[in-house]
Each structure stands twice: as C-alpha cells, then as structure tokens.
Amino acid sequence: MGGGDIFNQHNAEALSLEQAFHRMAQTEPNLDHDVSWFLLPPYWAKMVVALISFLCFANSYDGDFVFDDSEAIINNKDLRAETPLGDLWYHDFWGSKLSSNTSHKSYRPLTVLTFRINYLLAGGFYPVGFHVINIILHCTISVLMIDVFSILLGGLQFSNKGRRLNLAPKSSLLAALLFAVHPVHTECVAGIVGRADLLCALFFLLSFLGYCKAFRENKEGHTFSVLWVLVSVILGAIAMLCKEQGITILGLNAVFDALVINKINLLELIQKLLHKDKSLENTGQLRKGLLFRITLLMSGGASILYIRWRIMGTGPPAFTEVDNPASFADSLFVRVHILLIWGIPELDELQPVFVLGIALTQIQDLAFGLHELHDVWTSLLVKVPLDGISSLQILTLGLGFLIIPFLPASNLFFRVGFVIAERVIYLPSIGYCILFTYGFSLLSKQAKKKKILAVAVLGILLINLMRCALRSSQWRSEEQLFRSALSVCPLNAKVHYNVGKNLADKGNQSAAIKYYREAVRLNPKYVHAMNNLGNILKERNELHEAEELLSLAVQIQPDFAAAWMNLGIVQNSLRRFEEAEQSYWTAIKHRKKYPDCYYNLGRLYADLNRHIDALNAWRNATVLKPEHSLAWNNMIILLDNTGNLAQAEAVGREALELIPNDHSLMFSLANVLGKSQKYKESEALFLKAIKANPNAASYHGNLAVLYHRWGNLDLAKKHYEVSLKLDPMAPGTKENYNLLRRKLEQLQKKGGA
C-alpha cells in the first residue's frame, strides 16, 4: 500500500469518527433511560455496594504484614509511643527525616498517624486491626462513589429545598459496583500501606462533593458559597497529606466547574485566547464567578505545594535506574509509555519488541493523529446542551478522572521510585468506571436484547468479585504474594529478588541464592540483588565470590553505602584490613549517619588491637543509634578484657539505662560486677538475664562461676549442671564443674572425719 493510500485511509477513518461524534453531540442520551440495569432506592443501593465491596476483600482481614508493610509499619519508629507526635510532620512515610538525602520524600503524615493509632490501640504489631480499617475504608469509598457518579453521569441539580438530585440512579449504581469489585484495588485494600491511597481517595471524594455543595443555591455559578469552595481546598490539602495524588482534586474541581457548571467549550475558548479574539468578552464564558473560584483553587493549590516543598527541605528524591528504568529514558514519550506497558504483566516477555513497535507506529501516525484529534474534539465540543450533562462532558470528565490523578506517578514531572504499582491506579479507576458505564449505555441503546447485555455485565461483576477474593488471599502472606507474582512475571528481576529475600528471611539460604542469581542474570545491574547475594555467600564463607559481587555493585552504584560496608566485612574476613578500613570509610562518606558501619569498623580496629579507635567507633554507633546493643556490648567486653573494670561498669550502666530489657547487656555487666566482687548486684543481673533468656548455657555457666567464687557451692553446682544440660560442649564449664565436684567431695570427707 502506498503512502497516498495510507493518507486516504486515515482521512476516511477520521471522517467516520467525526460523523459518529457529531451524532453523539446532537442526540445527547439520557444514560438511565438507555441503561438496562437495576433501579434501587438510594438506601438499598448503598447497602448493596457496601456489601459487595466487603465481600471482595473480607478474606484479607487476618493477613500478615507483607511487602512494603515491614518498612512502613514494623520498622517505622513513628508508630511507637516514645516518638513525639511532632516528628511525624518532619518525617517521610517510611520514618526517615525528610531532610535526609536518602529520604523518598513521600510525605503522608496523616496516614502514618492512623498507623500509629492502630498500633497503640492493638498494643503492638497485630495486623488484623490494620486490615479491618482498610476494608472499612474501601467500603466507605465505594458507597460515596454512588453520589460522585450520580453527579458525573447525571449532572448537578438541586431541588427547591436545596437537596441534590440523583438523575442517574441506575448508571451511578453500576459505576459504583464496577469500582467496588475492580481487582486492581487489591493492593490498596489487602496491602496495609495501601491505606495512603484509601485515605487520599476518601478526602479526594469529599473535596469534590464539597465543591459541588458550593452551588446548592444556584447551579449556574452566578452565586455560590465561598465557604464550601474553601472547605473543598482544605479537604484537598488533607487528601495530599494522606498521599501526594490528593492535590489533583483541585484541578479536577476546576475542570468540573468549567465543563458542567459553566458549560464552557474548552477548545473554542483556547482558540479565542490564542488568537486574542475580541468576541471573547461577549461569549459569557469567562464569568466572574468562575474566574474567582479558579483563582481560589489555584491559590490554595500553590500554597499547599509551597508549604509541602518547604517541609521537604531539599530537592526531589534520588532514585536509581534499578528502581525505575523507564524514568531514565531520554524520550518523554518512552518514559510515560513504558510505564503503562510494564503495568501489563502478560507483556513482560514482549516488552522490547512491543516498545519498539509502538514507537515506530507512533512516529508514523503522529502527523495524522494530531490533526484528527483536533478535528474530532472540535466537533465534539461545539454542541453542548444548555441543561443537564452532555455525553461529551461525561467523556471529558471520564478522561479527566482517568488521567489527572495519575499524573504525579507518570514520570512526566519528576521520577517516581517504582516501575508500576497497582495502588496508584485506585483513583484513576474512577475514570475507567465512568467510561465503561457510558459505553454500556450506548450498547444498551443499540441492543435489541437488553437483558442479555445486563446478564453479561453481571457476569463481569461476578468474575471481578471472585478475582478480588483470589488476589486478596494471595496477599495474606509474602510467600503467597511473591509466588503468585512469579507465575505472572517469570522474567521480572524484582519478583525473583522478592522471592529470594522472603526465603532468606525464613533461613532458607540455599533456595534464596538460586533466586538472587536469577535476578542478577535478568538484570545485570541489579545492585540490591548483588548485595543480598553477597551477604549470603559471606555467611557461607564463600568470600571470594561475595567480594566479586559486592565490588561489582559499588562499581555500578558508587554511592551504595550498604554494599561498601558489606564489602568491608568480606575484606576484613579475608584479612585485608587496609582495604576493609577504606571500604568502611567510603560507606560512611556516602551515609554519614551509619551506626552499623561504625560498629563493623570498631570490630576491625579491635582485631588490629587498636582499642581506642575501636571504642571511639562503637561510641559513634551508640550516639547515632542509642539502642545499638551490639556496640554497647562490645565496649563493655573490650574494657572488661583490658582490665578497665570501672569504665566497663560505667558503660554497662549507661547502656542499661537506655536499653533496660536487653538480657545480653545484663549478662555483660554482671560479669564485670562479679570480677569487681559486687556479688549481690551481679547475682541479681544474672538472674534477670536468665529469666529473659532461660536457655542460654553461658548465662547459667557464668552465674555458676559467680556462686563458686562467692562460696555458694550448692547453687554453683545447680547452675553448672543446667549449663551442661543446655550445652554439653560449653567451653570451660565442664572443667569448672569437675573442680567443684572434687571440692565438694573433699568437704564431705572432712565433714565425715
């Protein structure tokens, strides 16, 4: 086919599409008149939606903490009572200081506050309460969707008493059900960190409904409530404090105002503005009320973003290519398009070919597409009815809700730290439900057997409900989650990494090695997989391969502090002390507040008998992390071994004040006190340590030595025997026990004589 034929074909398609849209504009359908669906009273409609949304995710209520939950909840100090509430406003979602260079800059203090309340009410990290709140939030949002969809699909009209009318009860019910049962929401509901999206969506919808209330007295926008507009801005700010996407509701409110309240033809307005058309003043489109409201929205949004930027303190987060390869593409089109393509797991194997094919076809079609898009939407927006809501407005709002909330995650304005995350699609799915419902109304209008069409949609809802239940069960544990991901994305390096990490956490190192190796094979620049694999090989004493992997990781990412530290540990084990010291200091250079690295540096200095340097390094570790038990313990032991008993005692008491329930510190300090002949205090600490950890053979053995020195021979004999029962090979215990037995025999002979 020649180039001219292609051009003619494009013109023909554009013409037929334009004619179809003209017909659509001229005959605005009443959605509920055409939709073959159930009509329920408002109360029952909301009850049905609530019940269906509950059934979708009810089986996730007793799931574990999975995936990102460990970092955002279990390892997040902001949930604990000892962390001041004020710190939540200066920390990111993961508990790191926003001013830190390693922070992800995800600022969601209100979401973290709800996690903290969950933690305090439950008295610890019990996931049931967290999951139940997520399920309740999704049910609430799904019910609110009926009100939102009634406006987006039926228009905004009020009765004489100021009560909002639902002009599309059947359509809004269908759209709300589609939203409630969409399987893409599983991550938000079944994954506890998805609460950020749920809370954001809740206040997002309340902001929209609040904005609509501003026109209760006059829906034409001539008079409106400034208070409700400001309330809408405040609710939008609250949504953003739950998750960053929340700020986009202010833009959507402005679009809704222009399209539905003021019925503006956007393309015609833009053309007149660009051409400085003098007739613009007489169009009535730039009404004073609209400009004032948009000014309020823009001012509120700008103020919120400015405050957010000031709190953040530094620039945007620094992500690596491993976090999100798509965001490092030079082409803007490729950055956005790859993100969308990678959201379809089934295309994983075809990504390179698929991306290339799309790029070529887009280049070929670009000239035609821009011209056609302009013509089609011009024809669409020419005819807008004076009352109610037009199909064109529905389509535009559907696309707006589909696209605008996704913009913060699109790589358009800044990099995001993920390739794809289903939870960011929670809000954009509102647009999908609008478009689906509108398409169903068009099909219903043309269909002769409308009941069959209704049964088909019921089937879709039922299938989605079952898929939600299935996927919820997969989110009940990390193993199930990652295994299910592996079956869908067998060529995804991060999936293999997650399976390997889960196995390693459970102690199955051999199986973990297999998955880490596969992750590195699939992505030769996957430094986190190299680091974890190197750690396991180090523990298995396969030091040379571990060194190769860790050296490659820091070569690929020179500022990878954890890999530098682990490389130092391996070099220390290989007795290459100078290189190890250099690696440790490089790690500290890239992460200045790195207590674990100072701890390992102290161990290196202790091996080299550089005792002062070792003590200084461990002291730095405890300053940065006061609860660093190992660093405290090593200081006590080193001072004890070098005869500095008074200093060892002082350090031990300081440590126990900070970590009063650490039995290893009790044990170390008890040893020091015993050598200082403070037997009573030493005994109390030994007994307290044994109560906390009764199966530690060394605790019983050293307490026996204390009693032996003290002259309490019967108690010494008892604890020697307990120690030998727990560990028959305990060093020195058997010899001390034999000495005690001989002494007891001698005493018995003397007593008999």
Tab-separated table of C-alpha atoms in Angstrom, residues 234 495-496:
chain	number	residue	atom	x	y	z
A	234	ILE	CA	-8.899	22.215	52.787
A	495	VAL	CA	9.981	-10.637	41.503
A	496	HIS	CA	12.878	-13.118	41.750
